[in-house]
Amino acid sequence: MKDYVKIAWRNLWRNRRRTLLTIASVLFALFLALIMRSMQLGSYSNMVESAVKSSTGYIQVHEKGYWADKSIDNTFETSDSFKAMIRDHPNVSLIIPRLETFALLSSGKQTKGAAVIGTNPALENASSGLEAKLVSGEYLDEDDQAVLIADGLAKYLKVNVGDTLVLLGQGYHGQTAAGAYPVKGIISFVQPDMNNLMTFIPLALAQELYSTPDRLTSLSILLTDPDQMRKTRDELIDKSPEHLEIMVWDEMLTEMVNAIEGDNISSQFMLGILYLVVGFGILGTILMSTMERKKEFGIMVAVGMRRTKLAIIVFIETLIISILGIFAGVLTSFPLILYFYHNPVPLTGEAAEAMIEYNMEPVMPFLLEPGYFINQSVVVIIITMLTLIYPMTVIGRFKIVNAIKGR
């Protein structure tokens, strides 16, 4: 085998231009595939991360039936021991207790319905970076009797930091929920819907306002290793009361899952077209090489080399070209992917608007992980190996006399 490799290596560099052209075809295919895949997977990862950190978590605990009917009556009581059980799981990095409901917000003559999120301010900030979205005022403390209000909602209600805001809603089992609280801070979201609707208050204040002491609508759970999400969910189910429902994010955010799957299918189709074009390019180079080397093949078989050994040498030649092309493709694409992984591309226009609709920053992030490098490299090797069908057929069927004569 060592001799075969040595002969194959020498054969490659007898025609440097042809070899370099084939390597360049492989490099081009892999370079484009890696850049495209990194962009796609990066945008998917950013979309999922934004959604789970700001709303559902990777896993969410709530009362059975709550996800279908998000009513204040579908809350559940929590205990320190239950939260400690979740917190002590080795894959759980953070749990965020929330009481989510609605209220009519009023200031002077201005009134508007809004979403009210009762939460632990420190944990919420650790999850979604809420404090960084402050545009004026101060962030909430756990024992505050005040609210944070979204910038668009504040403008509609014509309130500023320090102004009093009246909240009126329906509490647990039909009780009246009414209170007047000062605006401690104003936050800004990139998504218009959130910027026009969101109000945050400390969890203890929300439980008092809505008459739900020690009750929550959900516990959102962030994970150390999201790849172990379903395993973690199953382990938590085994230790949880039967009246609770534990769901993973893709069971709750089905619209986003469908959007990702649809986009992924179209992107895979585009990659397939790219590989098809480049595959024909590689095949053309192999065809040219085979036709030029027919006389060489004929002479080698005439002097005693078996056709199987000749086929092995050609296979090794193609494998070496694939490996060199893949190495060059990874080497040229990795610095670019690494740069854009740390410096996402800012978006404008319709692309930015589409990102904002999913509560994401209008940037194109890149994903850096070994998985897609390996997958795309394997695909390129398979395509290159498929181009061997023609030379192997020629080697198995050519007539020695005609090959030597160049026919």
GROMACS .gro file of N, CA and C in nm, residues 233-380:
model
  444
  233ARG      N    1  -3.536   1.708   3.080
  233ARG     CA    2  -3.682   1.719   3.096
  233ARG      C    3  -3.740   1.591   3.155
  234ASP      N    4  -3.700   1.476   3.100
  234ASP     CA    5  -3.752   1.348   3.148
  234ASP      C    6  -3.714   1.323   3.294
  235GLU      N    7  -3.593   1.361   3.331
  235GLU     CA    8  -3.549   1.341   3.470
  235GLU      C    9  -3.626   1.432   3.566
  236LEU      N   10  -3.658   1.553   3.522
  236LEU     CA   11  -3.737   1.644   3.606
  236LEU      C   12  -3.882   1.598   3.618
  237ILE      N   13  -3.937   1.542   3.510
  237ILE     CA   14  -4.074   1.490   3.514
  237ILE      C   15  -4.087   1.381   3.619
  238ASP      N   16  -3.986   1.295   3.627
  238ASP     CA   17  -3.990   1.183   3.723
  238ASP      C   18  -3.996   1.231   3.868
  239LYS      N   19  -3.948   1.353   3.893
  239LYS     CA   20  -3.942   1.403   4.031
  239LYS      C   21  -4.044   1.514   4.058
  240SER      N   22  -4.135   1.538   3.964
  240SER     CA   23  -4.230   1.648   3.978
  240SER      C   24  -4.371   1.598   4.005
  241PRO      N   25  -4.453   1.680   4.071
  241PRO     CA   26  -4.594   1.644   4.094
  241PRO      C   27  -4.669   1.623   3.962
  242GLU      N   28  -4.773   1.540   3.966
  242GLU     CA   29  -4.846   1.506   3.845
  242GLU      C   30  -4.925   1.622   3.786
  243HIS      N   31  -4.961   1.720   3.869
  243HIS     CA   32  -5.042   1.831   3.817
  243HIS      C   33  -4.959   1.930   3.736
  244LEU      N   34  -4.827   1.914   3.735
  244LEU     CA   35  -4.741   2.005   3.660
  244LEU      C   36  -4.707   1.947   3.523
  245GLU      N   37  -4.690   2.035   3.428
  245GLU     CA   38  -4.650   1.998   3.292
  245GLU      C   39  -4.512   2.056   3.266
  246ILE      N   40  -4.422   1.973   3.213
  246ILE     CA   41  -4.286   2.018   3.184
  246ILE      C   42  -4.263   2.003   3.035
  247MET      N   43  -4.243   2.116   2.967
  247MET     CA   44  -4.228   2.117   2.822
  247MET      C   45  -4.093   2.174   2.781
  248VAL      N   46  -4.042   2.129   2.667
  248VAL     CA   47  -3.920   2.186   2.611
  248VAL      C   48  -3.959   2.296   2.512
  249TRP      N   49  -3.864   2.380   2.479
  249TRP     CA   50  -3.896   2.502   2.403
  249TRP      C   51  -3.958   2.473   2.267
  250ASP      N   52  -3.914   2.366   2.198
  250ASP     CA   53  -3.966   2.343   2.063
  250ASP      C   54  -4.108   2.286   2.065
  251GLU      N   55  -4.157   2.243   2.182
  251GLU     CA   56  -4.297   2.204   2.193
  251GLU      C   57  -4.387   2.326   2.213
  252MET      N   58  -4.329   2.433   2.264
  252MET     CA   59  -4.404   2.555   2.291
  252MET      C   60  -4.396   2.655   2.176
  253LEU      N   61  -4.279   2.671   2.119
  253LEU     CA   62  -4.258   2.769   2.012
  253LEU      C   63  -4.265   2.701   1.876
  254THR      N   64  -4.380   2.643   1.847
  254THR     CA   65  -4.394   2.564   1.724
  254THR      C   66  -4.382   2.649   1.598
  255GLU      N   67  -4.428   2.774   1.602
  255GLU     CA   68  -4.419   2.860   1.485
  255GLU      C   69  -4.272   2.886   1.449
  256MET      N   70  -4.189   2.909   1.550
  256MET     CA   71  -4.049   2.933   1.523
  256MET      C   72  -3.981   2.805   1.473
  257VAL      N   73  -4.017   2.691   1.529
  257VAL     CA   74  -3.962   2.563   1.483
  257VAL      C   75  -3.996   2.541   1.336
  258ASN      N   76  -4.121   2.567   1.298
  258ASN     CA   77  -4.162   2.549   1.159
  258ASN      C   78  -4.087   2.645   1.066
  259ALA      N   79  -4.067   2.767   1.113
  259ALA     CA   80  -3.993   2.865   1.032
  259ALA      C   81  -3.849   2.820   1.011
  260ILE      N   82  -3.786   2.769   1.117
  260ILE     CA   83  -3.648   2.721   1.106
  260ILE      C   84  -3.641   2.600   1.013
  261GLU      N   85  -3.734   2.506   1.028
  261GLU     CA   86  -3.732   2.386   0.945
  261GLU      C   87  -3.754   2.421   0.798
  262GLY      N   88  -3.846   2.514   0.771
  262GLY     CA   89  -3.870   2.555   0.633
  262GLY      C   90  -3.748   2.620   0.572
  263ASP      N   91  -3.684   2.709   0.647
  263ASP     CA   92  -3.565   2.777   0.597
  263ASP      C   93  -3.450   2.677   0.580
  264ASN      N   94  -3.441   2.580   0.671
  264ASN     CA   95  -3.334   2.482   0.663
  264ASN      C   96  -3.348   2.395   0.538
  265ILE      N   97  -3.471   2.359   0.504
  265ILE     CA   98  -3.494   2.278   0.384
  265ILE      C   99  -3.451   2.355   0.259
  266SER      N  100  -3.490   2.482   0.252
  266SER     CA  101  -3.451   2.562   0.135
  266SER      C  102  -3.300   2.581   0.127
  267SER      N  103  -3.236   2.598   0.243
  267SER     CA  104  -3.090   2.616   0.243
  267SER      C  105  -3.019   2.486   0.205
  268GLN      N  106  -3.074   2.372   0.248
  268GLN     CA  107  -3.017   2.244   0.207
  268GLN      C  108  -3.029   2.226   0.056
  269PHE      N  109  -3.142   2.272   0.000
  269PHE     CA  110  -3.161   2.264  -0.144
  269PHE      C  111  -3.056   2.348  -0.217
  270MET      N  112  -3.028   2.468  -0.164
  270MET     CA  113  -2.927   2.554  -0.225
  270MET      C  114  -2.788   2.491  -0.216
  271LEU      N  115  -2.760   2.429  -0.102
  271LEU     CA  116  -2.632   2.360  -0.088
  271LEU      C  117  -2.623   2.245  -0.187
  272GLY      N  118  -2.736   2.176  -0.208
  272GLY     CA  119  -2.737   2.066  -0.304
  272GLY      C  120  -2.705   2.114  -0.445
  273ILE      N  121  -2.761   2.230  -0.483
  273ILE     CA  122  -2.732   2.286  -0.614
  273ILE      C  123  -2.584   2.323  -0.625
  274LEU      N  124  -2.530   2.382  -0.518
  274LEU     CA  125  -2.388   2.418  -0.516
  274LEU      C  126  -2.302   2.294  -0.535
  275TYR      N  127  -2.332   2.190  -0.459
  275TYR     CA  128  -2.253   2.067  -0.470
  275TYR      C  129  -2.268   2.002  -0.607
  276LEU      N  130  -2.388   2.013  -0.665
  276LEU     CA  131  -2.411   1.955  -0.797
  276LEU      C  132  -2.324   2.024  -0.902
  277VAL      N  133  -2.321   2.159  -0.896
  277VAL     CA  134  -2.241   2.235  -0.991
  277VAL      C  135  -2.093   2.203  -0.976
  278VAL      N  136  -2.047   2.205  -0.850
  278VAL     CA  137  -1.905   2.180  -0.825
  278VAL      C  138  -1.872   2.034  -0.856
  279GLY      N  139  -1.966   1.943  -0.827
  279GLY     CA  140  -1.943   1.802  -0.858
  279GLY      C  141  -1.921   1.780  -1.006
  280PHE      N  142  -2.000   1.849  -1.090
  280PHE     CA  143  -1.979   1.838  -1.234
  280PHE      C  144  -1.845   1.898  -1.275
  281GLY      N  145  -1.804   2.003  -1.204
  281GLY     CA  146  -1.673   2.061  -1.231
  281GLY      C  147  -1.561   1.962  -1.202
  282ILE      N  148  -1.571   1.896  -1.088
  282ILE     CA  149  -1.471   1.795  -1.052
  282ILE      C  150  -1.476   1.679  -1.151
  283LEU      N  151  -1.598   1.638  -1.187
  283LEU     CA  152  -1.613   1.529  -1.283
  283LEU      C  153  -1.550   1.564  -1.417
  284GLY      N  154  -1.568   1.690  -1.460
  284GLY     CA  155  -1.507   1.732  -1.586
  284GLY      C  156  -1.356   1.721  -1.581
  285THR      N  157  -1.298   1.759  -1.467
  285THR     CA  158  -1.153   1.748  -1.451
  285THR      C  159  -1.109   1.603  -1.453
  286ILE      N  160  -1.185   1.517  -1.388
  286ILE     CA  161  -1.152   1.374  -1.385
  286ILE      C  162  -1.166   1.313  -1.525
  287LEU      N  163  -1.269   1.353  -1.597
  287LEU     CA  164  -1.288   1.303  -1.734
  287LEU      C  165  -1.169   1.342  -1.822
  288MET      N  166  -1.130   1.469  -1.813
  288MET     CA  167  -1.016   1.517  -1.891
  288MET      C  168  -0.889   1.440  -1.855
  289SER      N  169  -0.869   1.420  -1.724
  289SER     CA  170  -0.752   1.347  -1.677
  289SER      C  171  -0.752   1.203  -1.729
  290THR      N  172  -0.868   1.140  -1.724
  290THR     CA  173  -0.878   1.000  -1.768
  290THR      C  174  -0.850   0.986  -1.917
  291MET      N  175  -0.906   1.076  -1.998
  291MET     CA  176  -0.885   1.071  -2.143
  291MET      C  177  -0.738   1.094  -2.176
  292GLU      N  178  -0.674   1.188  -2.105
  292GLU     CA  179  -0.533   1.216  -2.131
  292GLU      C  180  -0.443   1.099  -2.091
  293ARG      N  181  -0.489   1.020  -1.993
  293ARG     CA  182  -0.403   0.913  -1.938
  293ARG      C  183  -0.438   0.775  -1.992
  294LYS      N  184  -0.523   0.767  -2.093
  294LYS     CA  185  -0.558   0.636  -2.147
  294LYS      C  186  -0.435   0.561  -2.196
  295LYS      N  187  -0.348   0.631  -2.268
  295LYS     CA  188  -0.227   0.566  -2.319
  295LYS      C  189  -0.139   0.518  -2.204
  296GLU      N  190  -0.129   0.604  -2.100
  296GLU     CA  191  -0.052   0.565  -1.981
  296GLU      C  192  -0.110   0.440  -1.917
  297PHE      N  193  -0.242   0.435  -1.903
  297PHE     CA  194  -0.307   0.318  -1.844
  297PHE      C  195  -0.279   0.193  -1.929
  298GLY      N  196  -0.288   0.209  -2.063
  298GLY     CA  197  -0.266   0.094  -2.151
  298GLY      C  198  -0.126   0.038  -2.138
  299ILE      N  199  -0.027   0.126  -2.133
  299ILE     CA  200   0.113   0.081  -2.121
  299ILE      C  201   0.135   0.010  -1.987
  300MET      N  202   0.080   0.067  -1.880
  300MET     CA  203   0.099   0.007  -1.747
  300MET      C  204   0.038  -0.132  -1.740
  301VAL      N  205  -0.080  -0.150  -1.799
  301VAL     CA  206  -0.141  -0.283  -1.800
  301VAL      C  207  -0.064  -0.376  -1.891
  302ALA      N  208  -0.012  -0.323  -2.004
  302ALA     CA  209   0.063  -0.405  -2.100
  302ALA      C  210   0.191  -0.461  -2.040
  303VAL      N  211   0.256  -0.385  -1.952
  303VAL     CA  212   0.381  -0.432  -1.892
  303VAL      C  213   0.358  -0.518  -1.768
  304GLY      N  214   0.231  -0.546  -1.737
  304GLY     CA  215   0.205  -0.643  -1.631
  304GLY      C  216   0.128  -0.595  -1.510
  305MET      N  217   0.095  -0.466  -1.502
  305MET     CA  218   0.019  -0.419  -1.385
  305MET      C  219  -0.127  -0.463  -1.397
  306ARG      N  220  -0.179  -0.520  -1.291
  306ARG     CA  221  -0.319  -0.560  -1.291
  306ARG      C  222  -0.410  -0.438  -1.289
  307ARG      N  223  -0.525  -0.455  -1.353
  307ARG     CA  224  -0.620  -0.345  -1.359
  307ARG      C  225  -0.669  -0.305  -1.220
  308THR      N  226  -0.682  -0.402  -1.129
  308THR     CA  227  -0.727  -0.370  -0.992
  308THR      C  228  -0.626  -0.280  -0.921
  309LYS      N  229  -0.497  -0.307  -0.942
  309LYS     CA  230  -0.394  -0.224  -0.880
  309LYS      C  231  -0.395  -0.083  -0.940
  310LEU      N  232  -0.418  -0.075  -1.071
  310LEU     CA  233  -0.426   0.055  -1.136
  310LEU      C  234  -0.545   0.134  -1.082
  311ALA      N  235  -0.657   0.063  -1.062
  311ALA     CA  236  -0.776   0.128  -1.007
  311ALA      C  237  -0.748   0.178  -0.865
  312ILE      N  238  -0.676   0.102  -0.787
  312ILE     CA  239  -0.641   0.143  -0.650
  312ILE      C  240  -0.558   0.270  -0.652
  313ILE      N  241  -0.462   0.278  -0.746
  313ILE     CA  242  -0.377   0.397  -0.756
  313ILE      C  243  -0.460   0.520  -0.791
  314VAL      N  244  -0.552   0.505  -0.887
  314VAL     CA  245  -0.638   0.617  -0.926
  314VAL      C  246  -0.727   0.657  -0.809
  315PHE      N  247  -0.778   0.558  -0.734
  315PHE     CA  248  -0.859   0.588  -0.616
  315PHE      C  249  -0.779   0.669  -0.514
  316ILE      N  250  -0.655   0.628  -0.490
  316ILE     CA  251  -0.571   0.698  -0.393
  316ILE      C  252  -0.542   0.840  -0.441
  317GLU      N  253  -0.520   0.855  -0.572
  317GLU     CA  254  -0.498   0.989  -0.628
  317GLU      C  255  -0.616   1.081  -0.598
  318THR      N  256  -0.736   1.030  -0.624
  318THR     CA  257  -0.857   1.109  -0.602
  318THR      C  258  -0.876   1.138  -0.453
  319LEU      N  259  -0.845   1.040  -0.369
  319LEU     CA  260  -0.858   1.060  -0.224
  319LEU      C  261  -0.761   1.167  -0.175
  320ILE      N  262  -0.640   1.165  -0.228
  320ILE     CA  263  -0.542   1.267  -0.188
  320ILE      C  264  -0.589   1.406  -0.230
  321ILE      N  265  -0.643   1.416  -0.353
  321ILE     CA  266  -0.695   1.545  -0.400
  321ILE      C  267  -0.807   1.593  -0.308
  322SER      N  268  -0.897   1.499  -0.269
  322SER     CA  269  -1.007   1.536  -0.179
  322SER      C  270  -0.955   1.588  -0.047
  323ILE      N  271  -0.860   1.517   0.010
  323ILE     CA  272  -0.807   1.557   0.141
  323ILE      C  273  -0.737   1.692   0.133
  324LEU      N  274  -0.658   1.713   0.027
  324LEU     CA  275  -0.589   1.841   0.012
  324LEU      C  276  -0.690   1.955  -0.009
  325GLY      N  277  -0.794   1.927  -0.090
  325GLY     CA  278  -0.897   2.028  -0.114
  325GLY      C  279  -0.974   2.061   0.013
  326ILE      N  280  -1.007   1.959   0.091
  326ILE     CA  281  -1.080   1.979   0.217
  326ILE      C  282  -0.995   2.057   0.316
  327PHE      N  283  -0.869   2.019   0.327
  327PHE     CA  284  -0.778   2.089   0.418
  327PHE      C  285  -0.767   2.236   0.379
  328ALA      N  286  -0.753   2.262   0.248
  328ALA     CA  287  -0.742   2.400   0.201
  328ALA      C  288  -0.873   2.476   0.224
  329GLY      N  289  -0.988   2.408   0.203
  329GLY     CA  290  -1.118   2.472   0.223
  329GLY      C  291  -1.140   2.511   0.368
  330VAL      N  292  -1.107   2.420   0.459
  330VAL     CA  293  -1.121   2.449   0.602
  330VAL      C  294  -1.025   2.559   0.644
  331LEU      N  295  -0.903   2.552   0.592
  331LEU     CA  296  -0.800   2.649   0.629
  331LEU      C  297  -0.837   2.790   0.584
  332THR      N  298  -0.900   2.803   0.467
  332THR     CA  299  -0.936   2.936   0.417
  332THR      C  300  -1.066   2.989   0.478
  333SER      N  301  -1.158   2.899   0.512
  333SER     CA  302  -1.287   2.944   0.565
  333SER      C  303  -1.284   2.969   0.716
  334PHE      N  304  -1.201   2.896   0.788
  334PHE     CA  305  -1.202   2.905   0.935
  334PHE      C  306  -1.172   3.046   0.987
  335PRO      N  307  -1.068   3.116   0.936
  335PRO     CA  308  -1.043   3.252   0.988
  335PRO      C  309  -1.161   3.346   0.963
  336LEU      N  310  -1.227   3.333   0.847
  336LEU     CA  311  -1.342   3.419   0.816
  336LEU      C  312  -1.459   3.389   0.910
  337ILE      N  313  -1.487   3.260   0.931
  337ILE     CA  314  -1.595   3.222   1.022
  337ILE      C  315  -1.564   3.266   1.165
  338LEU      N  316  -1.439   3.250   1.206
  338LEU     CA  317  -1.399   3.291   1.340
  338LEU      C  318  -1.417   3.441   1.359
  339TYR      N  319  -1.382   3.519   1.257
  339TYR     CA  320  -1.395   3.665   1.267
  339TYR      C  321  -1.542   3.704   1.281
  340PHE      N  322  -1.628   3.649   1.195
  340PHE     CA  323  -1.769   3.687   1.200
  340PHE      C  324  -1.842   3.622   1.316
  341TYR      N  325  -1.785   3.517   1.375
  341TYR     CA  326  -1.842   3.461   1.498
  341TYR      C  327  -1.830   3.563   1.611
  342HIS      N  328  -1.718   3.632   1.616
  342HIS     CA  329  -1.697   3.733   1.720
  342HIS      C  330  -1.748   3.871   1.677
  343ASN      N  331  -1.768   3.893   1.545
  343ASN     CA  332  -1.814   4.022   1.495
  343ASN      C  333  -1.928   3.999   1.396
  344PRO      N  334  -2.051   3.975   1.446
  344PRO     CA  335  -2.165   3.947   1.357
  344PRO      C  336  -2.188   4.061   1.258
  345VAL      N  337  -2.239   4.023   1.140
  345VAL     CA  338  -2.264   4.121   1.033
  345VAL      C  339  -2.394   4.196   1.062
  346PRO      N  340  -2.392   4.331   1.071
  346PRO     CA  341  -2.517   4.407   1.094
  346PRO      C  342  -2.605   4.403   0.969
  347LEU      N  343  -2.736   4.393   0.990
  347LEU     CA  344  -2.832   4.386   0.880
  347LEU      C  345  -2.915   4.514   0.872
  348THR      N  346  -2.964   4.541   0.753
  348THR     CA  347  -3.053   4.656   0.733
  348THR      C  348  -3.169   4.614   0.644
  349GLY      N  349  -3.267   4.703   0.630
  349GLY     CA  350  -3.378   4.679   0.537
  349GLY      C  351  -3.469   4.566   0.580
  350GLU      N  352  -3.520   4.490   0.481
  350GLU     CA  353  -3.616   4.384   0.508
  350GLU      C  354  -3.556   4.272   0.592
  351ALA      N  355  -3.428   4.244   0.571
  351ALA     CA  356  -3.363   4.139   0.649
  351ALA      C  357  -3.362   4.176   0.797
  352ALA      N  358  -3.333   4.303   0.827
  352ALA     CA  359  -3.333   4.349   0.966
  352ALA      C  360  -3.474   4.342   1.025
  353GLU      N  361  -3.574   4.380   0.946
  353GLU     CA  362  -3.712   4.376   0.994
  353GLU      C  363  -3.755   4.233   1.026
  354ALA      N  364  -3.711   4.137   0.944
  354ALA     CA  365  -3.745   3.996   0.968
  354ALA      C  366  -3.683   3.947   1.099
  355MET      N  367  -3.561   3.991   1.128
  355MET     CA  368  -3.496   3.951   1.253
  355MET      C  369  -3.566   4.014   1.373
  356ILE      N  370  -3.605   4.140   1.358
  356ILE     CA  371  -3.671   4.211   1.468
  356ILE      C  372  -3.804   4.147   1.502
  357GLU      N  373  -3.874   4.094   1.403
  357GLU     CA  374  -4.002   4.029   1.427
  357GLU      C  375  -3.989   3.911   1.523
  358TYR      N  376  -3.871   3.849   1.526
  358TYR     CA  377  -3.848   3.736   1.616
  358TYR      C  378  -3.775   3.780   1.743
  359ASN      N  379  -3.781   3.912   1.773
  359ASN     CA  380  -3.716   3.966   1.893
  359ASN      C  381  -3.567   3.939   1.894
  360MET      N  382  -3.503   3.954   1.779
  360MET     CA  383  -3.360   3.931   1.767
  360MET      C  384  -3.291   4.060   1.722
  361GLU      N  385  -3.168   4.075   1.764
  361GLU     CA  386  -3.090   4.188   1.715
  361GLU      C  387  -3.070   4.172   1.564
  362PRO      N  388  -3.081   4.282   1.487
  362PRO     CA  389  -3.067   4.271   1.341
  362PRO      C  390  -2.922   4.251   1.298
  363VAL      N  391  -2.869   4.135   1.328
  363VAL     CA  392  -2.732   4.099   1.290
  363VAL      C  393  -2.733   3.958   1.232
  364MET      N  394  -2.632   3.926   1.153
  364MET     CA  395  -2.615   3.792   1.099
  364MET      C  396  -2.499   3.724   1.173
  365PRO      N  397  -2.529   3.645   1.276
  365PRO     CA  398  -2.423   3.579   1.351
  365PRO      C  399  -2.375   3.453   1.279
  366PHE      N  400  -2.253   3.413   1.303
  366PHE     CA  401  -2.199   3.289   1.250
  366PHE      C  402  -2.186   3.190   1.365
  367LEU      N  403  -2.201   3.062   1.334
  367LEU     CA  404  -2.185   2.958   1.436
  367LEU      C  405  -2.052   2.888   1.414
  368LEU      N  406  -1.980   2.866   1.523
  368LEU     CA  407  -1.850   2.800   1.515
  368LEU      C  408  -1.855   2.673   1.598
  369GLU      N  409  -1.870   2.560   1.529
  369GLU     CA  410  -1.868   2.431   1.597
  369GLU      C  411  -1.817   2.325   1.501
  370PRO      N  412  -1.753   2.219   1.552
  370PRO     CA  413  -1.690   2.119   1.463
  370PRO      C  414  -1.789   2.037   1.382
  371GLY      N  415  -1.915   2.027   1.426
  371GLY     CA  416  -2.011   1.938   1.361
  371GLY      C  417  -2.028   1.962   1.213
  372TYR      N  418  -2.054   2.089   1.174
  372TYR     CA  419  -2.080   2.113   1.032
  372TYR      C  420  -1.951   2.110   0.950
  373PHE      N  421  -1.835   2.135   1.010
  373PHE     CA  422  -1.708   2.118   0.939
  373PHE      C  423  -1.693   1.971   0.898
  374ILE      N  424  -1.722   1.882   0.991
  374ILE     CA  425  -1.710   1.738   0.963
  374ILE      C  426  -1.814   1.695   0.859
  375ASN      N  427  -1.938   1.738   0.878
  375ASN     CA  428  -2.046   1.696   0.786
  375ASN      C  429  -2.019   1.740   0.643
  376GLN      N  430  -1.982   1.867   0.626
  376GLN     CA  431  -1.958   1.917   0.489
  376GLN      C  432  -1.834   1.854   0.428
  377SER      N  433  -1.734   1.824   0.508
  377SER     CA  434  -1.615   1.757   0.456
  377SER      C  435  -1.649   1.616   0.408
  378VAL      N  436  -1.733   1.547   0.483
  378VAL     CA  437  -1.774   1.412   0.443
  378VAL      C  438  -1.853   1.417   0.312
  379VAL      N  439  -1.942   1.517   0.298
  379VAL     CA  440  -2.019   1.531   0.174
  379VAL      C  441  -1.927   1.552   0.055
  380VAL      N  442  -1.825   1.637   0.071
  380VAL     CA  443  -1.731   1.664  -0.038
  380VAL      C  444  -1.655   1.536  -0.075
   0.00000   0.00000   0.00000
